[in-house]
């Protein structure tokens, strides 16, 4: 037993020494390089929690965010000013927003905040805009309650995936990952684990999407 313990400690210290030597061999960046980085509040100043944020391909100034209790907001001047683009169409808590890379006028938004905590607000499915947020139409998954992420095919704006938490207050069959190939007119459940396990995130391989 004593021999075993000695060998165990010896292995531990050898690992520690090798790790330390490896770290010393690596070039550690000068912390002063971060002095040039400055954070600023980009507003809106009373916007509440932001559940989802996305930029617009080809634009360094246009962004959307999905808010808790406030719908979808958009800026075209890097956050200096914001406008609610969902007013008059829908409101409430939104958990996801995505802009098509191949057609940046196409935007999808998913209802229901994903910041699960003591009090959360559900939503009413997916909404879609074909004119960069000027107008919106319903795009399915009306009973999904909480949509946590939307991903759009990089070359086809009609192909979209949704990660759905479902009804977080009870077992719910509307959980998992859904896919639409017709711009949200119909959806197919492509991943389902159980009625108590929802999907919270999605990442697409652009070469295999």
JSON list of C-alpha atoms in Angstrom, two decimals:
[
{"chain": "A", "resi": 1, "resn": "UNK", "atom": "CA", "xyz": [0.00, 0.00, 0.00]},
{"chain": "A", "resi": 2, "resn": "UNK", "atom": "CA", "xyz": [2.82, 2.42, 0.92]},
{"chain": "A", "resi": 3, "resn": "UNK", "atom": "CA", "xyz": [4.65, 1.64, -2.32]},
{"chain": "A", "resi": 4, "resn": "UNK", "atom": "CA", "xyz": [1.42, 2.27, -4.24]},
{"chain": "A", "resi": 5, "resn": "UNK", "atom": "CA", "xyz": [0.91, 5.62, -2.53]},
{"chain": "A", "resi": 6, "resn": "UNK", "atom": "CA", "xyz": [4.51, 6.67, -3.16]},
{"chain": "A", "resi": 7, "resn": "UNK", "atom": "CA", "xyz": [4.19, 5.80, -6.84]},
{"chain": "A", "resi": 8, "resn": "UNK", "atom": "CA", "xyz": [0.88, 7.66, -7.00]},
{"chain": "A", "resi": 9, "resn": "UNK", "atom": "CA", "xyz": [2.39, 10.83, -5.54]},
{"chain": "A", "resi": 10, "resn": "UNK", "atom": "CA", "xyz": [5.44, 10.48, -7.79]},
{"chain": "A", "resi": 11, "resn": "UNK", "atom": "CA", "xyz": [3.23, 10.32, -10.85]},
{"chain": "A", "resi": 12, "resn": "UNK", "atom": "CA", "xyz": [1.29, 13.32, -9.65]},
{"chain": "A", "resi": 13, "resn": "UNK", "atom": "CA", "xyz": [4.41, 15.46, -9.15]},
{"chain": "A", "resi": 14, "resn": "UNK", "atom": "CA", "xyz": [5.89, 14.39, -12.49]},
{"chain": "A", "resi": 15, "resn": "UNK", "atom": "CA", "xyz": [2.65, 15.41, -14.21]},
{"chain": "A", "resi": 16, "resn": "UNK", "atom": "CA", "xyz": [2.72, 18.73, -12.35]},
{"chain": "A", "resi": 17, "resn": "UNK", "atom": "CA", "xyz": [6.32, 19.42, -13.35]},
{"chain": "A", "resi": 18, "resn": "UNK", "atom": "CA", "xyz": [5.68, 18.53, -17.00]},
{"chain": "A", "resi": 19, "resn": "UNK", "atom": "CA", "xyz": [2.57, 20.72, -17.10]},
{"chain": "A", "resi": 20, "resn": "UNK", "atom": "CA", "xyz": [4.46, 23.62, -15.53]},
{"chain": "A", "resi": 21, "resn": "UNK", "atom": "CA", "xyz": [7.31, 23.26, -18.02]},
{"chain": "A", "resi": 22, "resn": "UNK", "atom": "CA", "xyz": [4.85, 23.16, -20.91]},
{"chain": "A", "resi": 23, "resn": "UNK", "atom": "CA", "xyz": [3.14, 26.34, -19.71]},
{"chain": "A", "resi": 24, "resn": "UNK", "atom": "CA", "xyz": [6.47, 28.13, -19.34]},
{"chain": "A", "resi": 25, "resn": "UNK", "atom": "CA", "xyz": [7.40, 27.09, -22.87]},
{"chain": "A", "resi": 26, "resn": "UNK", "atom": "CA", "xyz": [4.28, 28.70, -24.27]},
{"chain": "A", "resi": 27, "resn": "UNK", "atom": "CA", "xyz": [4.40, 32.37, -25.15]},
{"chain": "A", "resi": 28, "resn": "UNK", "atom": "CA", "xyz": [2.18, 34.29, -22.75]},
{"chain": "A", "resi": 29, "resn": "UNK", "atom": "CA", "xyz": [0.71, 37.43, -24.36]},
{"chain": "A", "resi": 30, "resn": "UNK", "atom": "CA", "xyz": [1.39, 40.78, -22.75]},
{"chain": "A", "resi": 31, "resn": "UNK", "atom": "CA", "xyz": [-1.75, 41.80, -20.80]},
{"chain": "A", "resi": 32, "resn": "UNK", "atom": "CA", "xyz": [-1.29, 45.35, -22.06]},
{"chain": "A", "resi": 33, "resn": "UNK", "atom": "CA", "xyz": [-2.58, 44.32, -25.50]},
{"chain": "A", "resi": 34, "resn": "UNK", "atom": "CA", "xyz": [-6.06, 44.30, -23.98]},
{"chain": "A", "resi": 35, "resn": "UNK", "atom": "CA", "xyz": [-5.78, 47.96, -22.97]},
{"chain": "A", "resi": 36, "resn": "UNK", "atom": "CA", "xyz": [-7.06, 48.93, -26.42]},
{"chain": "A", "resi": 37, "resn": "UNK", "atom": "CA", "xyz": [-10.32, 47.05, -25.89]},
{"chain": "A", "resi": 38, "resn": "UNK", "atom": "CA", "xyz": [-13.15, 49.11, -24.50]},
{"chain": "A", "resi": 39, "resn": "UNK", "atom": "CA", "xyz": [-16.72, 48.04, -23.73]},
{"chain": "A", "resi": 40, "resn": "UNK", "atom": "CA", "xyz": [-19.68, 50.32, -24.25]},
{"chain": "A", "resi": 41, "resn": "UNK", "atom": "CA", "xyz": [-23.38, 49.95, -23.68]},
{"chain": "A", "resi": 42, "resn": "UNK", "atom": "CA", "xyz": [-25.13, 49.77, -27.04]},
{"chain": "A", "resi": 43, "resn": "UNK", "atom": "CA", "xyz": [-28.66, 50.01, -25.65]},
{"chain": "A", "resi": 44, "resn": "UNK", "atom": "CA", "xyz": [-31.55, 50.15, -25.61]},
{"chain": "A", "resi": 45, "resn": "UNK", "atom": "CA", "xyz": [-31.09, 51.43, -22.09]},
{"chain": "A", "resi": 46, "resn": "UNK", "atom": "CA", "xyz": [-34.29, 49.85, -20.72]},
{"chain": "A", "resi": 47, "resn": "UNK", "atom": "CA", "xyz": [-34.48, 46.83, -22.98]},
{"chain": "A", "resi": 48, "resn": "UNK", "atom": "CA", "xyz": [-34.51, 44.11, -20.34]},
{"chain": "A", "resi": 49, "resn": "UNK", "atom": "CA", "xyz": [-32.87, 40.75, -20.96]},
{"chain": "A", "resi": 50, "resn": "UNK", "atom": "CA", "xyz": [-31.64, 39.89, -24.45]},
{"chain": "A", "resi": 51, "resn": "UNK", "atom": "CA", "xyz": [-32.28, 36.22, -25.25]},
{"chain": "A", "resi": 52, "resn": "UNK", "atom": "CA", "xyz": [-30.74, 36.13, -28.70]},
{"chain": "A", "resi": 53, "resn": "UNK", "atom": "CA", "xyz": [-28.49, 38.40, -30.76]},
{"chain": "A", "resi": 54, "resn": "UNK", "atom": "CA", "xyz": [-27.42, 38.21, -34.39]},
{"chain": "A", "resi": 55, "resn": "UNK", "atom": "CA", "xyz": [-25.55, 40.31, -36.90]},
{"chain": "A", "resi": 56, "resn": "UNK", "atom": "CA", "xyz": [-26.22, 40.69, -40.60]},
{"chain": "A", "resi": 57, "resn": "UNK", "atom": "CA", "xyz": [-23.76, 39.27, -43.09]},
{"chain": "A", "resi": 58, "resn": "UNK", "atom": "CA", "xyz": [-22.09, 42.01, -45.13]},
{"chain": "A", "resi": 59, "resn": "UNK", "atom": "CA", "xyz": [-23.00, 44.76, -42.67]},
{"chain": "A", "resi": 60, "resn": "UNK", "atom": "CA", "xyz": [-20.87, 45.94, -39.79]},
{"chain": "A", "resi": 61, "resn": "UNK", "atom": "CA", "xyz": [-23.65, 48.09, -38.37]},
{"chain": "A", "resi": 62, "resn": "UNK", "atom": "CA", "xyz": [-26.89, 46.07, -38.50]},
{"chain": "A", "resi": 63, "resn": "UNK", "atom": "CA", "xyz": [-27.96, 43.77, -35.67]},
{"chain": "A", "resi": 64, "resn": "UNK", "atom": "CA", "xyz": [-31.12, 42.25, -34.20]},
{"chain": "A", "resi": 65, "resn": "UNK", "atom": "CA", "xyz": [-31.86, 41.08, -30.71]},
{"chain": "A", "resi": 66, "resn": "UNK", "atom": "CA", "xyz": [-34.66, 39.02, -29.20]},
{"chain": "A", "resi": 67, "resn": "UNK", "atom": "CA", "xyz": [-35.87, 40.49, -25.93]},
{"chain": "A", "resi": 68, "resn": "UNK", "atom": "CA", "xyz": [-37.76, 39.28, -22.89]},
{"chain": "A", "resi": 69, "resn": "UNK", "atom": "CA", "xyz": [-41.17, 40.90, -22.97]},
{"chain": "A", "resi": 70, "resn": "UNK", "atom": "CA", "xyz": [-40.31, 43.26, -25.82]},
{"chain": "A", "resi": 71, "resn": "UNK", "atom": "CA", "xyz": [-40.28, 41.40, -29.13]},
{"chain": "A", "resi": 72, "resn": "UNK", "atom": "CA", "xyz": [-37.53, 41.88, -31.73]},
{"chain": "A", "resi": 73, "resn": "UNK", "atom": "CA", "xyz": [-35.33, 44.98, -31.93]},
{"chain": "A", "resi": 74, "resn": "UNK", "atom": "CA", "xyz": [-33.02, 46.18, -34.69]},
{"chain": "A", "resi": 75, "resn": "UNK", "atom": "CA", "xyz": [-30.18, 48.66, -35.07]},
{"chain": "A", "resi": 76, "resn": "UNK", "atom": "CA", "xyz": [-28.60, 49.85, -38.33]},
{"chain": "A", "resi": 77, "resn": "UNK", "atom": "CA", "xyz": [-26.01, 52.10, -36.69]},
{"chain": "A", "resi": 78, "resn": "UNK", "atom": "CA", "xyz": [-24.07, 49.73, -34.44]},
{"chain": "A", "resi": 79, "resn": "UNK", "atom": "CA", "xyz": [-26.32, 50.25, -31.43]},
{"chain": "A", "resi": 80, "resn": "UNK", "atom": "CA", "xyz": [-26.53, 54.03, -31.36]},
{"chain": "A", "resi": 81, "resn": "UNK", "atom": "CA", "xyz": [-30.26, 53.76, -31.94]},
{"chain": "A", "resi": 82, "resn": "UNK", "atom": "CA", "xyz": [-32.67, 50.82, -31.74]},
{"chain": "A", "resi": 83, "resn": "UNK", "atom": "CA", "xyz": [-36.17, 50.24, -33.07]},
{"chain": "A", "resi": 84, "resn": "UNK", "atom": "CA", "xyz": [-38.70, 47.57, -32.20]},
{"chain": "A", "resi": 85, "resn": "UNK", "atom": "CA", "xyz": [-39.46, 45.95, -35.54]},
{"chain": "A", "resi": 86, "resn": "UNK", "atom": "CA", "xyz": [-42.08, 43.55, -34.19]},
{"chain": "A", "resi": 87, "resn": "UNK", "atom": "CA", "xyz": [-44.54, 46.15, -32.90]},
{"chain": "A", "resi": 88, "resn": "UNK", "atom": "CA", "xyz": [-47.90, 45.74, -34.59]},
{"chain": "A", "resi": 89, "resn": "UNK", "atom": "CA", "xyz": [-47.20, 42.09, -35.45]},
{"chain": "A", "resi": 90, "resn": "UNK", "atom": "CA", "xyz": [-46.23, 40.37, -32.21]},
{"chain": "A", "resi": 91, "resn": "UNK", "atom": "CA", "xyz": [-44.65, 41.12, -28.87]},
{"chain": "A", "resi": 92, "resn": "UNK", "atom": "CA", "xyz": [-43.89, 39.28, -25.68]},
{"chain": "A", "resi": 93, "resn": "UNK", "atom": "CA", "xyz": [-40.80, 37.26, -24.93]},
{"chain": "A", "resi": 94, "resn": "UNK", "atom": "CA", "xyz": [-38.65, 36.05, -27.80]},
{"chain": "A", "resi": 95, "resn": "UNK", "atom": "CA", "xyz": [-35.91, 33.46, -27.37]},
{"chain": "A", "resi": 96, "resn": "UNK", "atom": "CA", "xyz": [-34.17, 33.39, -30.75]},
{"chain": "A", "resi": 97, "resn": "UNK", "atom": "CA", "xyz": [-33.55, 35.44, -33.87]},
{"chain": "A", "resi": 98, "resn": "UNK", "atom": "CA", "xyz": [-31.62, 34.52, -37.03]},
{"chain": "A", "resi": 99, "resn": "UNK", "atom": "CA", "xyz": [-30.84, 36.26, -40.32]},
{"chain": "A", "resi": 100, "resn": "UNK", "atom": "CA", "xyz": [-30.25, 34.34, -43.55]},
{"chain": "A", "resi": 101, "resn": "UNK", "atom": "CA", "xyz": [-26.72, 34.61, -44.90]},
{"chain": "A", "resi": 102, "resn": "UNK", "atom": "CA", "xyz": [-27.78, 34.11, -48.52]},
{"chain": "A", "resi": 103, "resn": "UNK", "atom": "CA", "xyz": [-30.70, 36.57, -48.36]},
{"chain": "A", "resi": 104, "resn": "UNK", "atom": "CA", "xyz": [-30.30, 39.02, -45.49]},
{"chain": "A", "resi": 105, "resn": "UNK", "atom": "CA", "xyz": [-33.86, 40.29, -45.94]},
{"chain": "A", "resi": 106, "resn": "UNK", "atom": "CA", "xyz": [-35.09, 36.96, -44.51]},
{"chain": "A", "resi": 107, "resn": "UNK", "atom": "CA", "xyz": [-35.29, 36.91, -40.71]},
{"chain": "A", "resi": 108, "resn": "UNK", "atom": "CA", "xyz": [-36.75, 34.25, -38.40]},
{"chain": "A", "resi": 109, "resn": "UNK", "atom": "CA", "xyz": [-37.73, 34.84, -34.76]},
{"chain": "A", "resi": 110, "resn": "UNK", "atom": "CA", "xyz": [-38.71, 32.26, -32.14]},
{"chain": "A", "resi": 111, "resn": "UNK", "atom": "CA", "xyz": [-41.02, 32.90, -29.20]},
{"chain": "A", "resi": 112, "resn": "UNK", "atom": "CA", "xyz": [-40.44, 32.19, -25.53]},
{"chain": "A", "resi": 113, "resn": "UNK", "atom": "CA", "xyz": [-37.44, 33.30, -23.50]},
{"chain": "A", "resi": 114, "resn": "UNK", "atom": "CA", "xyz": [-34.73, 30.70, -23.00]},
{"chain": "A", "resi": 115, "resn": "UNK", "atom": "CA", "xyz": [-33.26, 32.32, -19.90]},
{"chain": "A", "resi": 116, "resn": "UNK", "atom": "CA", "xyz": [-34.98, 29.79, -17.65]},
{"chain": "A", "resi": 117, "resn": "UNK", "atom": "CA", "xyz": [-35.28, 30.99, -14.06]},
{"chain": "A", "resi": 118, "resn": "UNK", "atom": "CA", "xyz": [-37.92, 31.54, -11.40]},
{"chain": "A", "resi": 119, "resn": "UNK", "atom": "CA", "xyz": [-40.21, 33.46, -13.73]},
{"chain": "A", "resi": 120, "resn": "UNK", "atom": "CA", "xyz": [-40.23, 32.96, -17.48]},
{"chain": "A", "resi": 121, "resn": "UNK", "atom": "CA", "xyz": [-42.61, 33.91, -20.29]},
{"chain": "A", "resi": 122, "resn": "UNK", "atom": "CA", "xyz": [-43.54, 31.53, -23.09]},
{"chain": "A", "resi": 123, "resn": "UNK", "atom": "CA", "xyz": [-44.13, 32.39, -26.74]},
{"chain": "A", "resi": 124, "resn": "UNK", "atom": "CA", "xyz": [-46.25, 31.36, -29.70]},
{"chain": "A", "resi": 125, "resn": "UNK", "atom": "CA", "xyz": [-43.94, 29.78, -32.24]},
{"chain": "A", "resi": 126, "resn": "UNK", "atom": "CA", "xyz": [-41.90, 31.13, -35.13]},
{"chain": "A", "resi": 127, "resn": "UNK", "atom": "CA", "xyz": [-42.30, 34.39, -37.01]},
{"chain": "A", "resi": 128, "resn": "UNK", "atom": "CA", "xyz": [-40.72, 35.23, -40.36]},
{"chain": "A", "resi": 129, "resn": "UNK", "atom": "CA", "xyz": [-39.89, 38.43, -42.18]},
{"chain": "A", "resi": 130, "resn": "UNK", "atom": "CA", "xyz": [-38.93, 38.70, -45.86]},
{"chain": "A", "resi": 131, "resn": "UNK", "atom": "CA", "xyz": [-38.17, 42.42, -45.78]},
{"chain": "A", "resi": 132, "resn": "UNK", "atom": "CA", "xyz": [-35.59, 42.79, -43.00]},
{"chain": "A", "resi": 133, "resn": "UNK", "atom": "CA", "xyz": [-38.12, 43.18, -40.22]},
{"chain": "A", "resi": 134, "resn": "UNK", "atom": "CA", "xyz": [-40.58, 45.60, -41.80]},
{"chain": "A", "resi": 135, "resn": "UNK", "atom": "CA", "xyz": [-43.40, 43.03, -41.85]},
{"chain": "A", "resi": 136, "resn": "UNK", "atom": "CA", "xyz": [-43.84, 39.59, -40.27]},
{"chain": "A", "resi": 137, "resn": "UNK", "atom": "CA", "xyz": [-45.96, 36.46, -40.76]},
{"chain": "A", "resi": 138, "resn": "UNK", "atom": "CA", "xyz": [-46.42, 33.36, -38.63]},
{"chain": "A", "resi": 139, "resn": "UNK", "atom": "CA", "xyz": [-44.11, 30.51, -39.59]},
{"chain": "A", "resi": 140, "resn": "UNK", "atom": "CA", "xyz": [-45.27, 27.51, -37.59]},
{"chain": "A", "resi": 141, "resn": "UNK", "atom": "CA", "xyz": [-44.44, 25.66, -34.36]},
{"chain": "A", "resi": 142, "resn": "UNK", "atom": "CA", "xyz": [-47.26, 27.57, -32.66]},
{"chain": "A", "resi": 143, "resn": "UNK", "atom": "CA", "xyz": [-47.30, 25.26, -29.62]},
{"chain": "A", "resi": 144, "resn": "UNK", "atom": "CA", "xyz": [-43.56, 25.09, -29.07]},
{"chain": "A", "resi": 145, "resn": "UNK", "atom": "CA", "xyz": [-43.74, 27.51, -26.11]},
{"chain": "A", "resi": 146, "resn": "UNK", "atom": "CA", "xyz": [-39.97, 28.05, -25.76]},
{"chain": "A", "resi": 147, "resn": "UNK", "atom": "CA", "xyz": [-37.69, 28.25, -28.82]},
{"chain": "A", "resi": 148, "resn": "UNK", "atom": "CA", "xyz": [-34.07, 28.61, -27.78]},
{"chain": "A", "resi": 149, "resn": "UNK", "atom": "CA", "xyz": [-32.19, 28.77, -31.10]},
{"chain": "A", "resi": 150, "resn": "UNK", "atom": "CA", "xyz": [-32.82, 29.13, -34.84]},
{"chain": "A", "resi": 151, "resn": "UNK", "atom": "CA", "xyz": [-30.31, 28.25, -37.55]},
{"chain": "A", "resi": 152, "resn": "UNK", "atom": "CA", "xyz": [-30.74, 28.93, -41.27]},
{"chain": "A", "resi": 153, "resn": "UNK", "atom": "CA", "xyz": [-29.09, 27.01, -44.10]},
{"chain": "A", "resi": 154, "resn": "UNK", "atom": "CA", "xyz": [-26.15, 29.08, -45.43]},
{"chain": "A", "resi": 155, "resn": "UNK", "atom": "CA", "xyz": [-27.35, 29.00, -49.05]},
{"chain": "A", "resi": 156, "resn": "UNK", "atom": "CA", "xyz": [-31.09, 28.34, -48.79]},
{"chain": "A", "resi": 157, "resn": "UNK", "atom": "CA", "xyz": [-33.24, 30.66, -46.62]},
{"chain": "A", "resi": 158, "resn": "UNK", "atom": "CA", "xyz": [-36.18, 28.25, -46.79]},
{"chain": "A", "resi": 159, "resn": "UNK", "atom": "CA", "xyz": [-34.27, 25.59, -44.83]},
{"chain": "A", "resi": 160, "resn": "UNK", "atom": "CA", "xyz": [-34.32, 26.42, -41.14]},
{"chain": "A", "resi": 161, "resn": "UNK", "atom": "CA", "xyz": [-33.75, 24.47, -37.92]},
{"chain": "A", "resi": 162, "resn": "UNK", "atom": "CA", "xyz": [-35.26, 25.19, -34.51]},
{"chain": "A", "resi": 163, "resn": "UNK", "atom": "CA", "xyz": [-34.04, 24.04, -31.10]},
{"chain": "A", "resi": 164, "resn": "UNK", "atom": "CA", "xyz": [-37.16, 23.78, -28.94]},
{"chain": "A", "resi": 165, "resn": "UNK", "atom": "CA", "xyz": [-37.32, 23.52, -25.17]},
{"chain": "A", "resi": 166, "resn": "UNK", "atom": "CA", "xyz": [-41.06, 22.91, -25.33]},
{"chain": "A", "resi": 167, "resn": "UNK", "atom": "CA", "xyz": [-43.31, 23.41, -22.33]},
{"chain": "A", "resi": 168, "resn": "UNK", "atom": "CA", "xyz": [-40.80, 23.57, -19.49]},
{"chain": "A", "resi": 169, "resn": "UNK", "atom": "CA", "xyz": [-43.48, 23.21, -16.83]},
{"chain": "A", "resi": 170, "resn": "UNK", "atom": "CA", "xyz": [-44.57, 19.67, -17.74]},
{"chain": "A", "resi": 171, "resn": "UNK", "atom": "CA", "xyz": [-43.71, 16.71, -19.98]},
{"chain": "A", "resi": 172, "resn": "UNK", "atom": "CA", "xyz": [-44.22, 17.82, -23.56]},
{"chain": "A", "resi": 173, "resn": "UNK", "atom": "CA", "xyz": [-43.89, 16.06, -26.91]},
{"chain": "A", "resi": 174, "resn": "UNK", "atom": "CA", "xyz": [-43.08, 19.38, -28.59]},
{"chain": "A", "resi": 175, "resn": "UNK", "atom": "CA", "xyz": [-39.42, 19.20, -27.64]},
{"chain": "A", "resi": 176, "resn": "UNK", "atom": "CA", "xyz": [-36.22, 18.59, -29.57]},
{"chain": "A", "resi": 177, "resn": "UNK", "atom": "CA", "xyz": [-34.95, 19.79, -32.94]},
{"chain": "A", "resi": 178, "resn": "UNK", "atom": "CA", "xyz": [-37.29, 20.66, -35.80]},
{"chain": "A", "resi": 179, "resn": "UNK", "atom": "CA", "xyz": [-36.53, 21.33, -39.47]},
{"chain": "A", "resi": 180, "resn": "UNK", "atom": "CA", "xyz": [-38.43, 23.16, -42.18]},
{"chain": "A", "resi": 181, "resn": "UNK", "atom": "CA", "xyz": [-37.57, 23.04, -45.88]},
{"chain": "A", "resi": 182, "resn": "UNK", "atom": "CA", "xyz": [-40.35, 25.36, -47.04]},
{"chain": "A", "resi": 183, "resn": "UNK", "atom": "CA", "xyz": [-39.69, 28.53, -45.10]},
{"chain": "A", "resi": 184, "resn": "UNK", "atom": "CA", "xyz": [-41.67, 27.56, -42.02]},
{"chain": "A", "resi": 185, "resn": "UNK", "atom": "CA", "xyz": [-44.88, 26.36, -43.69]},
{"chain": "A", "resi": 186, "resn": "UNK", "atom": "CA", "xyz": [-44.32, 22.84, -42.36]},
{"chain": "A", "resi": 187, "resn": "UNK", "atom": "CA", "xyz": [-41.92, 21.39, -39.80]},
{"chain": "A", "resi": 188, "resn": "UNK", "atom": "CA", "xyz": [-40.48, 17.92, -39.23]},
{"chain": "A", "resi": 189, "resn": "UNK", "atom": "CA", "xyz": [-39.16, 16.73, -35.87]},
{"chain": "A", "resi": 190, "resn": "UNK", "atom": "CA", "xyz": [-35.66, 15.49, -36.67]},
{"chain": "A", "resi": 191, "resn": "UNK", "atom": "CA", "xyz": [-34.38, 14.90, -33.12]},
{"chain": "A", "resi": 192, "resn": "UNK", "atom": "CA", "xyz": [-36.36, 13.83, -30.07]},
{"chain": "A", "resi": 193, "resn": "UNK", "atom": "CA", "xyz": [-34.96, 12.29, -26.88]},
{"chain": "A", "resi": 194, "resn": "UNK", "atom": "CA", "xyz": [-37.91, 12.37, -24.50]},
{"chain": "A", "resi": 195, "resn": "UNK", "atom": "CA", "xyz": [-40.84, 14.50, -23.40]},
{"chain": "A", "resi": 196, "resn": "UNK", "atom": "CA", "xyz": [-38.75, 15.93, -20.54]},
{"chain": "A", "resi": 197, "resn": "UNK", "atom": "CA", "xyz": [-35.61, 16.78, -22.55]},
{"chain": "A", "resi": 198, "resn": "UNK", "atom": "CA", "xyz": [-35.65, 19.84, -24.79]},
{"chain": "A", "resi": 199, "resn": "UNK", "atom": "CA", "xyz": [-33.03, 21.32, -27.13]},
{"chain": "A", "resi": 200, "resn": "UNK", "atom": "CA", "xyz": [-31.29, 24.55, -26.15]},
{"chain": "A", "resi": 201, "resn": "UNK", "atom": "CA", "xyz": [-28.72, 25.14, -28.91]},
{"chain": "A", "resi": 202, "resn": "UNK", "atom": "CA", "xyz": [-27.78, 24.27, -32.49]},
{"chain": "A", "resi": 203, "resn": "UNK", "atom": "CA", "xyz": [-24.63, 24.59, -34.60]},
{"chain": "A", "resi": 204, "resn": "UNK", "atom": "CA", "xyz": [-24.59, 23.91, -38.34]},
{"chain": "A", "resi": 205, "resn": "UNK", "atom": "CA", "xyz": [-21.64, 22.62, -40.36]},
{"chain": "A", "resi": 206, "resn": "UNK", "atom": "CA", "xyz": [-21.73, 24.91, -43.41]},
{"chain": "A", "resi": 207, "resn": "UNK", "atom": "CA", "xyz": [-20.31, 22.13, -45.59]},
{"chain": "A", "resi": 208, "resn": "UNK", "atom": "CA", "xyz": [-22.92, 19.57, -44.58]},
{"chain": "A", "resi": 209, "resn": "UNK", "atom": "CA", "xyz": [-26.03, 21.61, -43.84]}
]
